[in-house]
Coordinates of C-alpha atoms and ligand atoms in Angstrom, one line a residue:
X1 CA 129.3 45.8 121.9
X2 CA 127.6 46.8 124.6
X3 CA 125.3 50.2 124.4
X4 CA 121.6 49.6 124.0
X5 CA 121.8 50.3 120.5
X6 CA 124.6 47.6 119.4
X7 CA 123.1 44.7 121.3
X8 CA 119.5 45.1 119.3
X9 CA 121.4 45.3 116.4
X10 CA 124.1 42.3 117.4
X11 CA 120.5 40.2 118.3
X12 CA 118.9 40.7 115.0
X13 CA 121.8 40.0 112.8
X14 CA 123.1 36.6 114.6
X15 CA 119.1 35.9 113.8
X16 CA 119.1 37.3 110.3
X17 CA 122.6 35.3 109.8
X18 CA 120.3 32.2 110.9
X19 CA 117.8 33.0 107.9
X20 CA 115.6 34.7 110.2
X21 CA 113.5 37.9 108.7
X22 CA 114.0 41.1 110.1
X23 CA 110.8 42.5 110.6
X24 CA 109.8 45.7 112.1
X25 CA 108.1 46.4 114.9
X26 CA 104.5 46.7 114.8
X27 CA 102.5 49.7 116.2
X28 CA 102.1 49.9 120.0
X29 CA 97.8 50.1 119.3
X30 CA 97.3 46.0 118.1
X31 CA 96.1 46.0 115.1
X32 CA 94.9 42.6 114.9
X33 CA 93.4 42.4 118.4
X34 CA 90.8 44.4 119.7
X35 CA 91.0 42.8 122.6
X36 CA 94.3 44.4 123.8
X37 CA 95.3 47.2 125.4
X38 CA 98.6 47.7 124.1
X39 CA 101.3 45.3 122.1
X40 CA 102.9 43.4 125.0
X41 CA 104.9 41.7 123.9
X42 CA 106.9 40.6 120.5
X43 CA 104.4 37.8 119.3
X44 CA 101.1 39.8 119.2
X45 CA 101.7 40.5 115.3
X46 CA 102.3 37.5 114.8
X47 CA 99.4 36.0 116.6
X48 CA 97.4 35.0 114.1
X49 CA 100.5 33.6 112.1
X50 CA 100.8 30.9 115.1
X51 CA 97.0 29.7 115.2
X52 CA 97.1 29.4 111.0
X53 CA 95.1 32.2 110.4
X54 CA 97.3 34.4 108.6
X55 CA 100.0 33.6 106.8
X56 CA 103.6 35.4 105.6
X57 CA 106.2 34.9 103.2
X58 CA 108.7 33.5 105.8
X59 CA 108.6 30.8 108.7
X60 CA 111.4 32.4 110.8
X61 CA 111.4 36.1 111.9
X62 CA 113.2 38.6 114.4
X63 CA 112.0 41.7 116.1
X64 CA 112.3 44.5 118.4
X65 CA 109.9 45.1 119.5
X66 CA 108.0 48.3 121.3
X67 CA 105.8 47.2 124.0
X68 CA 103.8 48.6 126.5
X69 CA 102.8 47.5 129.9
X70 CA 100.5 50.3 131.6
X71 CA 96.5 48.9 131.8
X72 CA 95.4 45.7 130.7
X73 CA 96.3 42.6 131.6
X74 CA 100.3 43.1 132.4
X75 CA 99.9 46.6 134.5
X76 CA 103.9 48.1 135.2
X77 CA 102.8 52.1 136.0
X78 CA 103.0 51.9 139.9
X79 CA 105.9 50.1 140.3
X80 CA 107.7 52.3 137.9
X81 CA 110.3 54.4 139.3
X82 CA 110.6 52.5 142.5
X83 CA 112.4 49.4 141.3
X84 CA 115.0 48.2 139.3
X85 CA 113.5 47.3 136.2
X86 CA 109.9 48.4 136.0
X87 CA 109.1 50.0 132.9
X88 CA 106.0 50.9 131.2
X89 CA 108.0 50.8 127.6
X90 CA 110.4 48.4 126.8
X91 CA 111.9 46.7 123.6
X92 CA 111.5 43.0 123.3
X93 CA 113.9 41.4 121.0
X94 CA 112.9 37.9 120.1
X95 CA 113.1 35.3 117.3
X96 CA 109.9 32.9 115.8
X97 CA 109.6 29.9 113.9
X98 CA 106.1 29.5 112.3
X99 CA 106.2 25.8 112.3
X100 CA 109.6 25.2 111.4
X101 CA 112.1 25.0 114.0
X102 CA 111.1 24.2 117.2
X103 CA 112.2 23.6 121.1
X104 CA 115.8 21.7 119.9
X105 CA 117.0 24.9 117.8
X106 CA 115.5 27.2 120.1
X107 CA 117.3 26.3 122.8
X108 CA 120.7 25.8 120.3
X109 CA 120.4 29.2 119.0
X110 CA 119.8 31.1 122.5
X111 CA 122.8 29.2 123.6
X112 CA 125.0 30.1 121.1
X113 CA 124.0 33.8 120.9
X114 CA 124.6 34.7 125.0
X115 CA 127.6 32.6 125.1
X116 CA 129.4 33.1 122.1
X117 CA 128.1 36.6 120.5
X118 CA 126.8 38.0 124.0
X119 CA 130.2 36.5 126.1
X120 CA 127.9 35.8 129.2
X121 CA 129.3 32.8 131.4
X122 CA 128.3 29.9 131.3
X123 CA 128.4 29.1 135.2
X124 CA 126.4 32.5 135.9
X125 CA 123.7 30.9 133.8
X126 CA 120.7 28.7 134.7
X127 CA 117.4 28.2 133.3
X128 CA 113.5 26.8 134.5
X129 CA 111.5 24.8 132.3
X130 CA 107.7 24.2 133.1
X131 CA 107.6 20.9 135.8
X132 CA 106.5 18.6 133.2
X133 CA 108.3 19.3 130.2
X134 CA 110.8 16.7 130.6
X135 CA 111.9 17.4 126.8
X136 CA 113.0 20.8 127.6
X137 CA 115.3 19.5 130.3
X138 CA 117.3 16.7 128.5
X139 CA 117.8 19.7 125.4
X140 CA 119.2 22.5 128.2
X141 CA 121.1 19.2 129.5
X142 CA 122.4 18.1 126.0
X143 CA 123.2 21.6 124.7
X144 CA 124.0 23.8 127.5
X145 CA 125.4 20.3 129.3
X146 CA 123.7 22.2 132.6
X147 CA 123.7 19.4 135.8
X148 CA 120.1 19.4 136.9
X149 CA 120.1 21.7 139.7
X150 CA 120.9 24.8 136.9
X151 CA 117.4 23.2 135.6
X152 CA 114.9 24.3 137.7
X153 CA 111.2 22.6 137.3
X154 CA 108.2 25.4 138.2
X155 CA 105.1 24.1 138.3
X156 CA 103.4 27.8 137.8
X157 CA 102.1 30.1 135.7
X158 CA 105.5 31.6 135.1
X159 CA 106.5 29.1 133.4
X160 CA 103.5 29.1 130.9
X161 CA 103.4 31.8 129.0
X162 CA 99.9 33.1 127.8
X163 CA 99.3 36.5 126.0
X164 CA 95.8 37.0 127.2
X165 CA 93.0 34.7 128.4
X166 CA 92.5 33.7 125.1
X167 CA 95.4 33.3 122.0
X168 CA 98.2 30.7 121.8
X169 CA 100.1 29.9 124.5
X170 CA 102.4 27.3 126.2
X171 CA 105.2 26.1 128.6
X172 CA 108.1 28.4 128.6
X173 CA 111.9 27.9 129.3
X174 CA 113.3 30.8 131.2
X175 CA 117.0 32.0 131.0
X176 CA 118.5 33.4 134.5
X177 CA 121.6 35.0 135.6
X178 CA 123.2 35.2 138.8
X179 CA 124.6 38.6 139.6
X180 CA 126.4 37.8 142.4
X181 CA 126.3 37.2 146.2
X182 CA 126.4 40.8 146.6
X183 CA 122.8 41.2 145.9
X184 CA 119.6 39.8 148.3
X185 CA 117.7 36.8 146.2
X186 CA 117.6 33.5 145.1
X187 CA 117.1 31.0 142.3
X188 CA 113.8 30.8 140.5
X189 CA 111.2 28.6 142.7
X190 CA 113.2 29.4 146.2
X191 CA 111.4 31.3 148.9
X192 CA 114.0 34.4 148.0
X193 CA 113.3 34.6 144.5
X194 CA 111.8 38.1 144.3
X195 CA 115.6 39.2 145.3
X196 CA 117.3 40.6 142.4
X197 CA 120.2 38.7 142.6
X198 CA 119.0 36.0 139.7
X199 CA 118.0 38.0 137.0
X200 CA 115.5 36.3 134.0
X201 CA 116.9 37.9 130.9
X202 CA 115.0 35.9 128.6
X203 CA 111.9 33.7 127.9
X204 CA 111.8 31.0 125.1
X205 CA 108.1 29.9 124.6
X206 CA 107.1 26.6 123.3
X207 CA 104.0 27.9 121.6
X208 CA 102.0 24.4 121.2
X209 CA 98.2 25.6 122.3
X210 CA 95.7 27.9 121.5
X211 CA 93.1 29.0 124.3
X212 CA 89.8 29.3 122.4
X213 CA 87.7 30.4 125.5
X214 CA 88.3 29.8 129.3
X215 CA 88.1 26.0 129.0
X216 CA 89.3 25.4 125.7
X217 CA 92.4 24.7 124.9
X218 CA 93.6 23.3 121.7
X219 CA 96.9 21.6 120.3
X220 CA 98.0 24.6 117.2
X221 CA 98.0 22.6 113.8
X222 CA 102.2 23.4 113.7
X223 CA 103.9 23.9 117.0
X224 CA 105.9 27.4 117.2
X225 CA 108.9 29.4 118.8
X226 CA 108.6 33.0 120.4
X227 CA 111.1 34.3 122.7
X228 CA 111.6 37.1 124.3
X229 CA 114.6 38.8 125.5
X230 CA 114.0 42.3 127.4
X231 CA 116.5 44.7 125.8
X232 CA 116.7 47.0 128.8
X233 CA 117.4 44.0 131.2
X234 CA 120.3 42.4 128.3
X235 CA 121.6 45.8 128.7
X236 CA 122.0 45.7 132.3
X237 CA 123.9 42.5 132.6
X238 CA 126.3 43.6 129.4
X239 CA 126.9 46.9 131.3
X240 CA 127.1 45.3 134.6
X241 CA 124.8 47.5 136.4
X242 CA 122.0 47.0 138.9
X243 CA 119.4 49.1 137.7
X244 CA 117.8 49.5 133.8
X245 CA 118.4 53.4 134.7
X246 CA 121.9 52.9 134.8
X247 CA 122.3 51.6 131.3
X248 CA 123.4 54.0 128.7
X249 CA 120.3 55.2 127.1
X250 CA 118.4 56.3 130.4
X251 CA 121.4 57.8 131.4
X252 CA 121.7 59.8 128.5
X253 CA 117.8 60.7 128.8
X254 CA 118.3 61.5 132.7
X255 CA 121.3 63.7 131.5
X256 CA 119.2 65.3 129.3
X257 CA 116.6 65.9 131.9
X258 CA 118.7 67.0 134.2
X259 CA 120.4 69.7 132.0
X260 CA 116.8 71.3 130.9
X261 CA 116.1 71.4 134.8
X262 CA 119.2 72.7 135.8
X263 CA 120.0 70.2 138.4
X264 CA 120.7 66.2 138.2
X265 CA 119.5 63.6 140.4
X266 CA 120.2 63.0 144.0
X267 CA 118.9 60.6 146.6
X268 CA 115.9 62.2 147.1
X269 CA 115.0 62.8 143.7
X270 CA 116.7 59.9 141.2
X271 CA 113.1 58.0 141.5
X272 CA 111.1 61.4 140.2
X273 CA 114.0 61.0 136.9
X274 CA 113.6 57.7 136.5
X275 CA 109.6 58.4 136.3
X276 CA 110.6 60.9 133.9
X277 CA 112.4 58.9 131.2
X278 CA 110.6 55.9 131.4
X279 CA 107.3 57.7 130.5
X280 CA 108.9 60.2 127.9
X281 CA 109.4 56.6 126.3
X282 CA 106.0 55.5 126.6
X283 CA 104.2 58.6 126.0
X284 CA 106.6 59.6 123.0
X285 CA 106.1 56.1 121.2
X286 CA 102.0 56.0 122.3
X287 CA 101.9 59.2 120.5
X288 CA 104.2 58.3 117.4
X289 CA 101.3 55.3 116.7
X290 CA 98.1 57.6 117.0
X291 CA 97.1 57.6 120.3
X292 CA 96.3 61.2 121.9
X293 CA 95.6 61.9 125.3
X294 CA 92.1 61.5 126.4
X295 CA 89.5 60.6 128.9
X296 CA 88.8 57.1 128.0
X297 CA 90.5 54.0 126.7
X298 CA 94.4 53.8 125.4
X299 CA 94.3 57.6 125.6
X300 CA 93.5 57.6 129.2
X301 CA 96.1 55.8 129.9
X302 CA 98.3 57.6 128.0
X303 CA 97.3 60.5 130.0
X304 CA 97.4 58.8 133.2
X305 CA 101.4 58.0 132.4
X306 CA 102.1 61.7 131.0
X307 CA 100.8 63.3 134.3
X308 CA 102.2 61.4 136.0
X309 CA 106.3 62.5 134.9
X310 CA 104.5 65.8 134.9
X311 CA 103.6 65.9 138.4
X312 CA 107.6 64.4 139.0
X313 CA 108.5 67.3 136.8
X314 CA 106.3 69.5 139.6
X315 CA 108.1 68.1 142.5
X316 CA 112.0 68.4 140.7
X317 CA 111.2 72.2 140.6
X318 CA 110.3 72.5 136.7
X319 CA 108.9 76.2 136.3
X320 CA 107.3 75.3 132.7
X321 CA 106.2 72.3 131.3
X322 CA 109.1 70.0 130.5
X323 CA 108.6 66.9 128.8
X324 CA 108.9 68.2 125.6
X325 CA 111.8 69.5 126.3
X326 CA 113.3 65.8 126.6
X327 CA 111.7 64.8 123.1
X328 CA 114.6 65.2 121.1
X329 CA 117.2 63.5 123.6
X330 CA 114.8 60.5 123.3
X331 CA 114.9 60.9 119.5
X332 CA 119.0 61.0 119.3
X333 CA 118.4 57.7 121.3
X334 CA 116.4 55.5 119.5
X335 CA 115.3 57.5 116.4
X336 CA 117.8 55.3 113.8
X337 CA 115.5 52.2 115.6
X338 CA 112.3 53.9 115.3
X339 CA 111.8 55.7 112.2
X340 CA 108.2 56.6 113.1
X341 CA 109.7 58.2 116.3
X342 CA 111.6 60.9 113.9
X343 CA 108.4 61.2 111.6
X344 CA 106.2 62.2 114.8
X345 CA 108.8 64.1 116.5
X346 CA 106.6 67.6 116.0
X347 CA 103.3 66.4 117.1
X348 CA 105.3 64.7 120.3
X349 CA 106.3 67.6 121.3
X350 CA 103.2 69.4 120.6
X351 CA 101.2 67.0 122.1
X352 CA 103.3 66.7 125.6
X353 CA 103.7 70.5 125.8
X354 CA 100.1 70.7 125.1
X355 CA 98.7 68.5 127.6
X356 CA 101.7 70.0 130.4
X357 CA 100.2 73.5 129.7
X358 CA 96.9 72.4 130.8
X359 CA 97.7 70.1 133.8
X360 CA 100.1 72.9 134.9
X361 CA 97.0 74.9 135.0
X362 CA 95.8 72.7 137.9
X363 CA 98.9 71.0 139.3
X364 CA 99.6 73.1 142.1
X365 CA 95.9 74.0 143.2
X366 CA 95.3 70.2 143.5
X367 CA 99.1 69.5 145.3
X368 CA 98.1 71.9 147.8
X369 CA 94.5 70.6 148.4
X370 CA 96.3 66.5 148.6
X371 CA 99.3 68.3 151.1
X372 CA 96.1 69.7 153.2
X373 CA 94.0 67.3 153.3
X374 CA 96.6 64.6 154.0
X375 CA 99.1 66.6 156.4
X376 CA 97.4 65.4 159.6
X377 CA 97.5 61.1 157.8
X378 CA 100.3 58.9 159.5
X379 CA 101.6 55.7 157.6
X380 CA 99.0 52.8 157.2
X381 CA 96.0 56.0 157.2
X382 CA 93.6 56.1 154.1
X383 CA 93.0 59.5 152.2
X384 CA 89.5 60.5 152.0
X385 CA 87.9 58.9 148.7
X386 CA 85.7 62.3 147.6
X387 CA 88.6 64.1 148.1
X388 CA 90.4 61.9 145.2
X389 CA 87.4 62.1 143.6
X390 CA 87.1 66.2 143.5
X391 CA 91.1 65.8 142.7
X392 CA 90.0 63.5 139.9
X393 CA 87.2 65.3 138.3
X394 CA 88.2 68.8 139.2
X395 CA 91.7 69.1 139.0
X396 CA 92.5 66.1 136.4
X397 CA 94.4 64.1 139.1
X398 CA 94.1 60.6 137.8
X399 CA 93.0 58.2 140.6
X400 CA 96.8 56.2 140.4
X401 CA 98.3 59.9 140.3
X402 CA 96.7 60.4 143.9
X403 CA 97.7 56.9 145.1
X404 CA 101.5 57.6 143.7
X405 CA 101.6 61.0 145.5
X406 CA 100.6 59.1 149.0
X407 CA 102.6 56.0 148.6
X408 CA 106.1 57.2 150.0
X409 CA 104.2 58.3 152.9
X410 CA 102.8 54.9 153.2
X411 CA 99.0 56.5 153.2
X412 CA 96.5 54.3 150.8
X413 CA 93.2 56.2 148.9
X414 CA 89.7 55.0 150.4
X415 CA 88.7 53.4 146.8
X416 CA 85.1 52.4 148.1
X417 CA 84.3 55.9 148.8
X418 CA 86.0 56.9 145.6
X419 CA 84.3 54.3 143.7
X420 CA 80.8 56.3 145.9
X421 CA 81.7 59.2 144.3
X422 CA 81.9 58.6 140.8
X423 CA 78.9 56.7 141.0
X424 CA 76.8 59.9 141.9
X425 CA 78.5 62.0 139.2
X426 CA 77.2 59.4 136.6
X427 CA 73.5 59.1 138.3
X428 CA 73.8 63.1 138.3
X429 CA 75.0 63.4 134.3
X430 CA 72.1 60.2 133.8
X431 CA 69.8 62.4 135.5
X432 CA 70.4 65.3 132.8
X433 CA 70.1 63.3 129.8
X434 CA 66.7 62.0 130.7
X435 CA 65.9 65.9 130.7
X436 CA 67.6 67.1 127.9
X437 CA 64.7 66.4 125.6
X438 CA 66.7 64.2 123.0
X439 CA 64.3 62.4 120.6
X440 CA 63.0 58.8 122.1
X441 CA 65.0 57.0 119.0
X442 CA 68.3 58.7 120.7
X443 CA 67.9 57.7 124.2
X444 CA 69.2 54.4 123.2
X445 CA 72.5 55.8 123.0
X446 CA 72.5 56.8 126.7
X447 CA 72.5 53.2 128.6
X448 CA 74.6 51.7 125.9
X449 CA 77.0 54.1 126.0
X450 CA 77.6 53.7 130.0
X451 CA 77.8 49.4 129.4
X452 CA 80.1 49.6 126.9
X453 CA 82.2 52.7 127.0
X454 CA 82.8 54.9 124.3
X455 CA 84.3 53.6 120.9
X456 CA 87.9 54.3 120.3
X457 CA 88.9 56.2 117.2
X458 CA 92.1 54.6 115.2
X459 CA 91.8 56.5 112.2
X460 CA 94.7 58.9 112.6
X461 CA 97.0 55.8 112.0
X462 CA 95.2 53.4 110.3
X463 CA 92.6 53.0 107.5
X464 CA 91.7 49.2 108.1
X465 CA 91.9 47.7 111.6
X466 CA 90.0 45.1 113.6
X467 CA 87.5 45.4 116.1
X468 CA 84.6 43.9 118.3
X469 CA 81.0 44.4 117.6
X470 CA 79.5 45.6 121.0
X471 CA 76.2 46.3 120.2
X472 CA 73.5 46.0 117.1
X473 CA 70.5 48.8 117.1
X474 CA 67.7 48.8 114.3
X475 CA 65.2 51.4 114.4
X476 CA 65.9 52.5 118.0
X477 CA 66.2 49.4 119.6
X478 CA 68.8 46.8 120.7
X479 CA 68.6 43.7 119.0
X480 CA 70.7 40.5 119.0
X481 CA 70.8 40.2 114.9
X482 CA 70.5 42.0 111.7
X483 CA 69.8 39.7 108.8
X484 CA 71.0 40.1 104.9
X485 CA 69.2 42.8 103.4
X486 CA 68.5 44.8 106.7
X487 CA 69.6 48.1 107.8
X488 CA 71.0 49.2 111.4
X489 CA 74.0 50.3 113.6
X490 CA 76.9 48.7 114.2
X491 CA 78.7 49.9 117.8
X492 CA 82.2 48.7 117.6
X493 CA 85.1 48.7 120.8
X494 CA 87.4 50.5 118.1
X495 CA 87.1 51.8 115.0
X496 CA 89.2 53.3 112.1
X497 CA 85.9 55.4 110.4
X498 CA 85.7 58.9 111.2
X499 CA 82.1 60.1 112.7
X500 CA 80.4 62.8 111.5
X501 CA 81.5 65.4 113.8
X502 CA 82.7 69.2 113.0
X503 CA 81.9 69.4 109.4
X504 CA 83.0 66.8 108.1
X505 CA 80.7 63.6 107.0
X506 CA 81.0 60.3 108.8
X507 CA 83.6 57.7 106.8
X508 CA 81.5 54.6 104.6
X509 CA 83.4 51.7 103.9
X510 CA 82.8 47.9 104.9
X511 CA 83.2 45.5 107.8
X512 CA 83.9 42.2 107.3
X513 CA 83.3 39.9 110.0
X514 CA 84.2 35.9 110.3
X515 CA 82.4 33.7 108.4
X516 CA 82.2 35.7 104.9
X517 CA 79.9 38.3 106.4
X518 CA 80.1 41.5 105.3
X519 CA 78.3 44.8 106.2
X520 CA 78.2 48.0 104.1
X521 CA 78.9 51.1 106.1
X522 CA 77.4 54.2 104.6
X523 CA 77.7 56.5 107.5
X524 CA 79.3 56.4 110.6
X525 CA 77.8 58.4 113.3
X526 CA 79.7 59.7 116.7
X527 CA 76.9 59.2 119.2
X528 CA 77.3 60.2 123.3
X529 CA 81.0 59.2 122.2
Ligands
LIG601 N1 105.7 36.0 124.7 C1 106.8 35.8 125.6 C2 107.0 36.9 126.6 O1 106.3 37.9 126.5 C3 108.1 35.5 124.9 O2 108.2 36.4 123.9 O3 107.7 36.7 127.5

C-alpha cells in the first residue's frame, strides 16, 4: 500500500467511507478565479463553496488534486531540481466540510487515517497549531493524547493559511514527522527548522474568514475544513526515502528518461533528470487543460518550465528534442488518475516536440554566447544584463533560464540592466506604432495594451469562464462606465470568446457581471493582442 498510486486511492476511499464525495480534480487554469495564476492548491474549486456563493449537492468532499506552483503568488521553478521536494506539479489530496464538520472531526479523521490506514507512528508525529488557537491544542491533546511539546504554537504566517490576498482563509494545524537523527533539522519554530529532518506532510485549515480587500477580513457565515496532504511528500515517508525523486513514480519517469537518452543519472547529472520529470509533469498536465506555449501569461510560463527541461535535455547530451519522448511513461503513470491526461496525450506530444524543435533551433547558438560571455565570471560575479536581454529576445532564453544556467557557478544576472534593456525594446516597438499610420480611433489600443497586458484566450477548454474587466472604451476613448442601452468594448484579463482573427468571425455571447448586470457581446475583436 505504498506506490503513489495506492495511497491516492487508500486517501479517497477512507474519505469516501466517511460520506465524503469524490470529486475530481478541476483544471490547472481556475476557472472561477481570474485572479490566479494556476490552481494551487485543492480548495480553489471550492472557493466560492466556502464564502456561500456557490453551492453543491454535498457538504463533505475529497480530491486530488493537480496543482501548480510556477508564477504567481506560490513561485517553486528555481528551486526545482535542487532540493528534496520542490516541484512545480504536485497532487494535493485533501478532504472539506462545507459547514458541517469542523476542527473536532478534522483532527479525528486525520488521526485515524495516518495511524491506522497509513501505519505512521505515533511518536514520529507532532503537529503546530497557530499560537492562539488554544482549541486546536486541547483536540490534538484529547485525540492524538500528544504532551504539549509535540504541539507546537507558531505565531506566523505558516500557520495561517491564505490562498491569495483576497479569499477565505484561516489558522491552520500542521502535521510533522520526524525522519530521524540522521538528517540536519529541527522541529517547526526552532532556529533548525529549514533542516529536513521534520517533514510537514499535511495541513488542516480551519477556514473561518474571508479577506474581502487588504483590511477586510470577515467571519464566513458557516466555518469550514480544507486540508491538504502533498501526495509526493505522503509518498516519501511510506517509502522511506529522502527525496520526492526517489518515490516510485519519478523513478519510473527518470527510468524512462534515462532509457530514451541512453544513459541514467549520475552525480553530476541526477539534478538535470529531476528537472526533467518534474516539468514533463507540469508541462504535460498545463497542456492537457488548454494552455499552449506562448509569450505572455499562463503560456509563458508554461514555456519558461518546458525550456527549461529542454535546455537539461541540452546539457544530458539529447541529440533531438526529447520531452516527448517521455509523454507516454508519464501517461502509464498517472493516466488511470487523469483521464484528460490520456485524452491529450497527441497534442502533448505534439506540442512539447513542437516547441523542442524550435528552441533546439537556438539552444546551442545562445549556450555558446552565455559560456562566452560568462567564462572569465568567478562566483558572487553578475552576468551582463543586455546580454540576457539579447539571450531573451533573440535566442528565446527566458530570463529564469539564464539565471538557472549561472546559478551552479554561483554568478547572478544584472536584472537592472536587464530590466534597461527591455524598456528600450518597448520605447523602440512604441515608437513604430505611432508611425504605422493606424486610424486615431485604434491608437487606443496601443497604451492599454502595454498597462494591462494582453488578454488571455481560454476558449480551447472552456466555453463559459470568469474574468476581470480591465478596461471600458466607447467610441475611441477610455471611460470609467457604460450605462444600460450604450454600446462599447469590454477588455477582459481572460476570456473564453474567440477574436476575429484568420477567417473566422469573433465569438458573441454575454457577460454577466455581479449585481445582475449583463452585457450583450456581439463581436469580439483581437486588438494589439
Ligand atoms: N489550502 C491548504 C494548503 O494549500 C490546505 O489544503 O496547504
Amino acid at each position: 500500500m505504498s506506490g503513489v498510486n495506492e495511497i491516492r486511492s487508500t486517501f479517497l476511499n477512507f474519505f469516501a467511507e466517511n460520506d465524503h464525495e469524490i470529486v475530481s480534480s478541476s483544471p490547472l487554469v481556475p476557472r472561477n478565479d481570474p485572479t490566479l495564476m494556476f490552481t494551487n492548491a485543492g480548495m480553489v474549486q471550492f472557493k466560492n463553496v466556502f464564502t456561500g456563493v456557490e453551492k453543491r449537492p454535498y457538504q463533505r468532499a475529497t480530491t486530488s488534486q493537480k496543482c501548480v506552483r510556477a508564477g504567481g503568488k506560490h513561485n517553486d521553478l528555481d528551486n526545482v531540481g535542487y532540493t528534496a521536494r520542490h516541484l512545480t506539479f504536485f497532487e494535493m489530496l485533501g478532504n472539506f466540510s462545507f459547514g458541517d464538520y469542523f476542527k473536532e472531526r478534522a483532527i479525528e479523521l486525520a488521526w485515524t487515517l495516518i495511524t491506522r490506514d497509513f501505519g505512521l507512528k505515533k511518536d514520529k508525529l507532532l503537529v503546530t497549531v497557530y499560537h492562539t488557537d488554544d482549541d486546536a491544542a486541547a483536540l490534538w491533546k484529547k485525540i492524538a493524547g500528544f504532551s504539549d511539546d509535540r504541539i507546537i504554537r507558531i505565531p506566523t504566517s505558516d500557520n495561517f493559511w491564505a490562498m491569495g490576498d483576497t479569499g477565505p482563509c484561516g489558522p491552520c494545524s500542521e502535521i510533522f514527522i520526524d525522519r530521524g537523527e540522521h538528517i540536519w533539522g529541527g522541529p517547526p519554530g526552532s532556529p533548525e527548522e529549514d533542516g529536513d529532518r521534520f517533514l510537514e506532510f499535511w495541513n488542516l485549515v480551519f477556514m473561518q474568514f474571508e479577506q474581502v480587500t487588504k483590511e477586510d477580513r470577515q467571519p464566513l457565515p458557516r466555518p469550514s475544513i480544507d486540508t491538504g496532504m502533498g501526495l509526493e511528500r505522503m509518498a516519501c515517508i511510506m517509502q522511506g526515502v529522502d527525496s520526492v525523486f526517489e518515490t516510485d513514480l519519478f523513478r519510473n519517469l527518470i527510468d524512462a528518461t534515462a532509457s530514451a537518452l541512453g544513459s541514467g543519472p549520475q552525480e553530476q547529472t541526477v539534478a538535470s533528470f529531476r528537472v526533467i520529470a518534474d516539468h514533463l509533469r507540469s508541462s504535460a498536465f498545463l497542456v492537457a487543460d488548454g494552455v499552449l506555449p506562448s509569450n505572455e501569461g499562463r503560456g509563458y510560463v508554461l514555456r519558461r518550465i518546458m525550456r527549461r527541461a529542454m535546455r537539461h535535455a541540452q546539457l544530458l547530451g539529447a541529440k533531438e528534442p526529447l520531452m516527448h519522448r517521455l509523454v507516454w511513461a508519464l501517461v502509464r503513470e498517472m493516466g488511470q488518475a487523469y483521464p484528460e491526461l490520456v485524452r491529450a496525450e497527441r497534442l502533448i506530444e505534439e506540442t512539447l516536440r513542437l516547441e523542442e524543435s524550435r528552441f533546439r533551433k537556438t539552444l546551442a547558438r545562445g549556450l555558446a554566447i552565455l559560456d562566452e560571455k560568462s567564462a572569465s565570471l568567478k562566483k558572487g560575479d553578475m552576468f551582463d544584463g543586455d546580454v540576457a536581454f539579447t539571450l531573451y529576445d533573440t535566442y528565446g532564453f527566458p530570463l529564469d533560464l539564464t539565471q538557472d544556467a549561472l546559478k551552479s557557478r554561483g554568478i547572478g544576472v544584472d536584472q537592472a540592466s536587464f530590466s534597461d534593456a527591455m524598456e528600450r525594446q518597448r520605447e523602440k516597438a512604441r515608437a513604430s506604432w505611432a508611425g504605422s499610420g493606424e486610424a486615431a480611433s485604434e491608437a487606443i489600443w496601443f497604451p492599454l495594451r502595454e498597462r494591462l497586458g494582453a488578454t488571455e484566450f481560454l476558449g480551447y477548454e472552456t466555453e463559459s469562464a470568469e474574468g476581470v474587466v480591465a478596461a471600458l472604451v466607447k467610441d475611441g476613448k477610455e471611460v470609467d462606465s457604460l450605462k444600460a442601452g450604450e454600446q462599447g468594448a469590454i477588455v477582459l484579463n481572460q476570456t473564453p470568446f474567440y477574436g476575429e482573427s484568420g477567417g473566422q468571425v469573433g465569438d458573441t455571447g454575454v457577460l454577466l457581471g455581479e449585481g445582475g448586470v449583463k452585457f450583450r457581446v456581439t463581436d469580439t475583436q483581437k486588438k494589439v493582442g
